[in-house]
PDB file of C-alpha atoms and ligand atoms in Angstrom:
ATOM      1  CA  UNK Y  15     -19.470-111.250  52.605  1.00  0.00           C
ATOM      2  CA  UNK Y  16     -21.896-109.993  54.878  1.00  0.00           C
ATOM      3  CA  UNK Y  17     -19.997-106.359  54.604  1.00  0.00           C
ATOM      4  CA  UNK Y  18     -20.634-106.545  51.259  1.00  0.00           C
ATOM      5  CA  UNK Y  19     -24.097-106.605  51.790  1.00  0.00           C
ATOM      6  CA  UNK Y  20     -24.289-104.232  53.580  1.00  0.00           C
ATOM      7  CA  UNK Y  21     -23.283-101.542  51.723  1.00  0.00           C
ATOM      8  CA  UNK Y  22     -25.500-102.865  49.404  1.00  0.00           C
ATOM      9  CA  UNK Y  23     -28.274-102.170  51.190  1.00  0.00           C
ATOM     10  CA  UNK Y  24     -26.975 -99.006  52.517  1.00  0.00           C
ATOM     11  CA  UNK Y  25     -26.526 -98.236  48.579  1.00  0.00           C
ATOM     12  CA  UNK Y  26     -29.995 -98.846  48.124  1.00  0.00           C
ATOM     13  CA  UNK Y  27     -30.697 -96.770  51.105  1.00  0.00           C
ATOM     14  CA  UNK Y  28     -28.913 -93.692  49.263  1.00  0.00           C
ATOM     15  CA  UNK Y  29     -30.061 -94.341  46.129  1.00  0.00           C
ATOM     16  CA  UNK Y  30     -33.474 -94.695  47.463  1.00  0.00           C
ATOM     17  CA  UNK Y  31     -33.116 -91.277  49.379  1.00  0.00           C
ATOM     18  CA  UNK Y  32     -31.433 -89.345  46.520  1.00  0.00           C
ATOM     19  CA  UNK Y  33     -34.206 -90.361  44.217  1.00  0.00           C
ATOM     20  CA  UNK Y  34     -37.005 -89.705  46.408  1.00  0.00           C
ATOM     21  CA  UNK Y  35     -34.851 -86.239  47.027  1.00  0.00           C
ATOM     22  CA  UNK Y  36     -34.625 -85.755  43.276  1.00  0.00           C
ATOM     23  CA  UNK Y  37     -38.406 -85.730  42.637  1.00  0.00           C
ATOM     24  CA  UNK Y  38     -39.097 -83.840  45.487  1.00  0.00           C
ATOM     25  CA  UNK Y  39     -36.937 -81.101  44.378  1.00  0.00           C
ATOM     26  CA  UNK Y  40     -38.845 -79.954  41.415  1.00  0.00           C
ATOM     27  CA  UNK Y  41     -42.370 -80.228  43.048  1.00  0.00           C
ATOM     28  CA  UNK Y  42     -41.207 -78.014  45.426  1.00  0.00           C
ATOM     29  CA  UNK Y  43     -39.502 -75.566  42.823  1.00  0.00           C
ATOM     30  CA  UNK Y  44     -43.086 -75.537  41.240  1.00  0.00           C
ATOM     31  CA  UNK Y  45     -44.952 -75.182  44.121  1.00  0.00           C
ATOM     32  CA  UNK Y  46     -42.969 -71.918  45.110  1.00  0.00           C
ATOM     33  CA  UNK Y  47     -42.743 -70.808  41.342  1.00  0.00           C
ATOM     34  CA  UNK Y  48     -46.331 -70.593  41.442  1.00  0.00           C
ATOM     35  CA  UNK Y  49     -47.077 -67.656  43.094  1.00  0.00           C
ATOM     36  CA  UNK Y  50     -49.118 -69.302  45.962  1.00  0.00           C
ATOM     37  CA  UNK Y  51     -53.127 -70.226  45.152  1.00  0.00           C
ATOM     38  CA  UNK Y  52     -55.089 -70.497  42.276  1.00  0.00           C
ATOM     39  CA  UNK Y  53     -57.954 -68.601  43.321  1.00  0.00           C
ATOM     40  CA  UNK Y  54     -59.208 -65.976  40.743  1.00  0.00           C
ATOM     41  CA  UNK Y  55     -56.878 -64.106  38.443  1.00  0.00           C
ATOM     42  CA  UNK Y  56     -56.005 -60.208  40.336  1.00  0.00           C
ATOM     43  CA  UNK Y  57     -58.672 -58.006  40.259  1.00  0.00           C
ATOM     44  CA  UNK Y  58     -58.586 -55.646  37.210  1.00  0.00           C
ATOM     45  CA  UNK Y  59     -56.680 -52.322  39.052  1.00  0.00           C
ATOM     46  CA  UNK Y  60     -59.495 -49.949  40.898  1.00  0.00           C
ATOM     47  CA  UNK Y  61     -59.851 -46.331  38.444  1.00  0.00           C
ATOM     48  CA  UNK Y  62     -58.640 -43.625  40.822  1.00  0.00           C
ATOM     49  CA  UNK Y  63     -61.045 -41.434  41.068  1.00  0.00           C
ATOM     50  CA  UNK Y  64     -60.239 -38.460  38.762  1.00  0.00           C
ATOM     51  CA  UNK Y  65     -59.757 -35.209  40.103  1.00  0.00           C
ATOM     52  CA  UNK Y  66     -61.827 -32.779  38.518  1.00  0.00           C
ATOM     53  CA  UNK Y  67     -61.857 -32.208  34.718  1.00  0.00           C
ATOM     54  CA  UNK Y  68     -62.284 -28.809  33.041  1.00  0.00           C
ATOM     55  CA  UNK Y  69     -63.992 -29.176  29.971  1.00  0.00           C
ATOM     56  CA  UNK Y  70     -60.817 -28.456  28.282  1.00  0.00           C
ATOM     57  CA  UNK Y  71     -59.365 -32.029  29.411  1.00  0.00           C
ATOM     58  CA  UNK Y  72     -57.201 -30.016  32.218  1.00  0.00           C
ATOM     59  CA  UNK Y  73     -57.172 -30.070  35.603  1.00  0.00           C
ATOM     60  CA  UNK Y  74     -58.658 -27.277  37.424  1.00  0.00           C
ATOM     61  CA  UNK Y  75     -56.399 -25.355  39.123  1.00  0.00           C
ATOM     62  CA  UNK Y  76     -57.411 -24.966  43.072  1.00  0.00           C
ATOM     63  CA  UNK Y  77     -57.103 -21.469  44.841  1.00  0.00           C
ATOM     64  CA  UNK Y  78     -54.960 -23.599  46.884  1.00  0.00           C
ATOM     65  CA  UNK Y  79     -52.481 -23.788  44.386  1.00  0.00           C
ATOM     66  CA  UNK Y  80     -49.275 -21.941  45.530  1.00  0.00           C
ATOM     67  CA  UNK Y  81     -48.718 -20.198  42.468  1.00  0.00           C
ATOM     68  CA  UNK Y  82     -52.678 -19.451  42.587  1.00  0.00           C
ATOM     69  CA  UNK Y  83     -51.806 -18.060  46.407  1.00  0.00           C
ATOM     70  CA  UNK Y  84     -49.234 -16.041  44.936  1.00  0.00           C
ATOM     71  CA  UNK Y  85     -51.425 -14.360  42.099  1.00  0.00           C
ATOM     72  CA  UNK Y  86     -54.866 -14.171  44.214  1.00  0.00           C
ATOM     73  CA  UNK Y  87     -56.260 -15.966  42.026  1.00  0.00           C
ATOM     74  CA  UNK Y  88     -59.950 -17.380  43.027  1.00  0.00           C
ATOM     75  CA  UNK Y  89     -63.047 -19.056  40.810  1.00  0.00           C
ATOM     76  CA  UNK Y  90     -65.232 -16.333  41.807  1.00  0.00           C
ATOM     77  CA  UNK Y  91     -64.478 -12.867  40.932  1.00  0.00           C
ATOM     78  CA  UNK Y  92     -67.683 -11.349  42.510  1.00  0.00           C
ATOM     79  CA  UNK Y  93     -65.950 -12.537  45.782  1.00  0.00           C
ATOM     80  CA  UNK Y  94     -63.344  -9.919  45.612  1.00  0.00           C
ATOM     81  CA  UNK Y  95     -63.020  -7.438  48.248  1.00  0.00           C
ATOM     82  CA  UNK Y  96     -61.827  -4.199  46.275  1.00  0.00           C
ATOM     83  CA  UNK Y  97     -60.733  -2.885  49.579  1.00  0.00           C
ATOM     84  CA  UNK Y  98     -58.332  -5.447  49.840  1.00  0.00           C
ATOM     85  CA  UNK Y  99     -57.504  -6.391  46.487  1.00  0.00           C
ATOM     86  CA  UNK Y 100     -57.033  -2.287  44.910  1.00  0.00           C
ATOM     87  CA  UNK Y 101     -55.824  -4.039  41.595  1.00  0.00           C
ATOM     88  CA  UNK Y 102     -59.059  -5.990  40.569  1.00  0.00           C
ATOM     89  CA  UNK Y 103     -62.052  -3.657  39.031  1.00  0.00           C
ATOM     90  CA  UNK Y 104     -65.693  -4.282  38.642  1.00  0.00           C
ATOM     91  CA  UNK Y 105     -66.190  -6.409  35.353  1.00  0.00           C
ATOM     92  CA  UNK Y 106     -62.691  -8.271  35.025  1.00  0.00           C
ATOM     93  CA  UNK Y 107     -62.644 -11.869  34.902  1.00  0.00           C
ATOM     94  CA  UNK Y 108     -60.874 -14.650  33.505  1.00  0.00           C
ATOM     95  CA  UNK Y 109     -63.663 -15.290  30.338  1.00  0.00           C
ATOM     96  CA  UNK Y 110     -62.938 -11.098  28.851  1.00  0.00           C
ATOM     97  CA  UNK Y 111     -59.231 -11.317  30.343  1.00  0.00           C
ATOM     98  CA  UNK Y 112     -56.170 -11.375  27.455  1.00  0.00           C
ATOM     99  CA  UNK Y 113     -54.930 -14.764  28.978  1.00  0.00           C
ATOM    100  CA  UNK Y 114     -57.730 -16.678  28.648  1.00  0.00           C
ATOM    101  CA  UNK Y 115     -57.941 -19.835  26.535  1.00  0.00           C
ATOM    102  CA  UNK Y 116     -61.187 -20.832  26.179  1.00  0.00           C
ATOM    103  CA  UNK Y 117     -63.745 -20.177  23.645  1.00  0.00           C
ATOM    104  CA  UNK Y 118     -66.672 -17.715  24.443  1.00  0.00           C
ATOM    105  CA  UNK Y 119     -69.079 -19.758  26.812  1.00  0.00           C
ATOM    106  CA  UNK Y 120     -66.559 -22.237  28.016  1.00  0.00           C
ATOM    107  CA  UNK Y 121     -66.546 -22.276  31.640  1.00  0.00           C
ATOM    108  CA  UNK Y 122     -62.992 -23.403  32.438  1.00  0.00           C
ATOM    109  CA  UNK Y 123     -60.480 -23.341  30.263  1.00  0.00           C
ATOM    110  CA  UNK Y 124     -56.396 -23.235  30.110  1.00  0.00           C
ATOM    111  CA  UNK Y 125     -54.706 -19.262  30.873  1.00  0.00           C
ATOM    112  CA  UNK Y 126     -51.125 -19.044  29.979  1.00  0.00           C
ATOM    113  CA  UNK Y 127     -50.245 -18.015  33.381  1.00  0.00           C
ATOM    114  CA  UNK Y 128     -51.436 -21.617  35.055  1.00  0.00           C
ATOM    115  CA  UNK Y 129     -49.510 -23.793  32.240  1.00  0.00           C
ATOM    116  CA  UNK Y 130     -51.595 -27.389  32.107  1.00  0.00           C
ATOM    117  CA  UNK Y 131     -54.336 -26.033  34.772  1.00  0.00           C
ATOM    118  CA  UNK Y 132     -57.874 -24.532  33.627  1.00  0.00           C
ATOM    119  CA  UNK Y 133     -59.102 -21.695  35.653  1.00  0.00           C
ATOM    120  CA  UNK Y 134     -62.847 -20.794  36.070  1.00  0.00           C
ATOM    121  CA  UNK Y 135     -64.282 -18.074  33.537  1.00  0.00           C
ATOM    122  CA  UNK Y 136     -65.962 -15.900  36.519  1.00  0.00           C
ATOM    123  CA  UNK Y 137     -62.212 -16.445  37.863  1.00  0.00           C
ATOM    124  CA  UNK Y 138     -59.806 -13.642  38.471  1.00  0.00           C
ATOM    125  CA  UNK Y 139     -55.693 -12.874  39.238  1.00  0.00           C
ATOM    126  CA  UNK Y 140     -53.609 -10.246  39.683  1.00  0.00           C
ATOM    127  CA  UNK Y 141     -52.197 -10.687  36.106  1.00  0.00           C
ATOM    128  CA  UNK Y 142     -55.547  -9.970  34.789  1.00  0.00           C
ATOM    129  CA  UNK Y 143     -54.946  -7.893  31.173  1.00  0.00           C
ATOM    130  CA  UNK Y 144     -58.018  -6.775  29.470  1.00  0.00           C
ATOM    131  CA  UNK Y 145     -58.820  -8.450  26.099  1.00  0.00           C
ATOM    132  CA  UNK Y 146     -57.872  -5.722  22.773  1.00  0.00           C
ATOM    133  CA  UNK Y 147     -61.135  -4.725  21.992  1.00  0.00           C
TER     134      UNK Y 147
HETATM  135 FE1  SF4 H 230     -57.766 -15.373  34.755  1.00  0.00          FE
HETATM  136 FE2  SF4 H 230     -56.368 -13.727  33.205  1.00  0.00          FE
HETATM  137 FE3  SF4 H 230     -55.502 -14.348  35.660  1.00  0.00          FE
HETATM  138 FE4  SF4 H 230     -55.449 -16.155  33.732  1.00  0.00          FE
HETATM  139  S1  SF4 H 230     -54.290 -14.227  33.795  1.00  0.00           S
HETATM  140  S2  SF4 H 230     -56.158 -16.445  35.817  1.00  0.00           S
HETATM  141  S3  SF4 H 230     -57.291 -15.669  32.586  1.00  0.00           S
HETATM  142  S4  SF4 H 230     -57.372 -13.202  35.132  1.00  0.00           S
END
């Protein structure tokens, strides 16, 4: 008799145990479900600031720019050493060159050379092609 009552109890025990267990289980579960506190919702992502826009929407291309290496390509035509550079004359720059995209006044605008880059009106590169007059 007195076995029998004791698994009782120890039934009780388990039972007691597995139940507690059982409850336990899914509090936890929510608990790490949660994603930790409940402080304020994420911050709203910072804007990056943009790089520089040309008028045109594009980015401007820097003389930095490998391809703009390659070409000599700079922003400031009047910069050019003639000595140095025997292609470039007097007078060219991007804003009267063939190339250019932009309408008359526009200070940066797209060239068909520098696909998705503006380049500077008082610009110049070695591609440089006189507009048909
Ligand atoms: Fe400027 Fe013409 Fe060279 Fe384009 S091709 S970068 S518009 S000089």
């Amino acid at each position: 008799m007195s076995e029998d009552r004791t698994i009782t109890e120890e039934r009780r025990r388990f039972l007691k145990l597995v139940s507690g267990s059982a409850v336990l289980v899914p509090v936890m579960g929510i608990t790490a479900c949660s994603g930790g506190s409940d402080d304020a919702p994420p911050a709203a992502p910072k804007a990056d600031a943009a790089p520089a826009a040309a008028t045109s929407g594009m980015p401007r291309i820097s003389e930095d720019d490998p391809q703009a290496k390659s070409l000599a390509y700079v922003h400031e035509a009047s910069s050019i050493d003639a000595t140095k550079q025997p292609r470039y004359k007097a007078g060219q720059l991007c804003s009267n060159c063939a190339l250019y995209q932009g309408k008359a006044g526009s200070e940066w605008a797209g060239c068909s050379i520098f696909p998705g880059k503006a380049v500077k009106a008082s610009g110049w590169c070695s591609v440089y092609a006189p507009k048909p007059s």
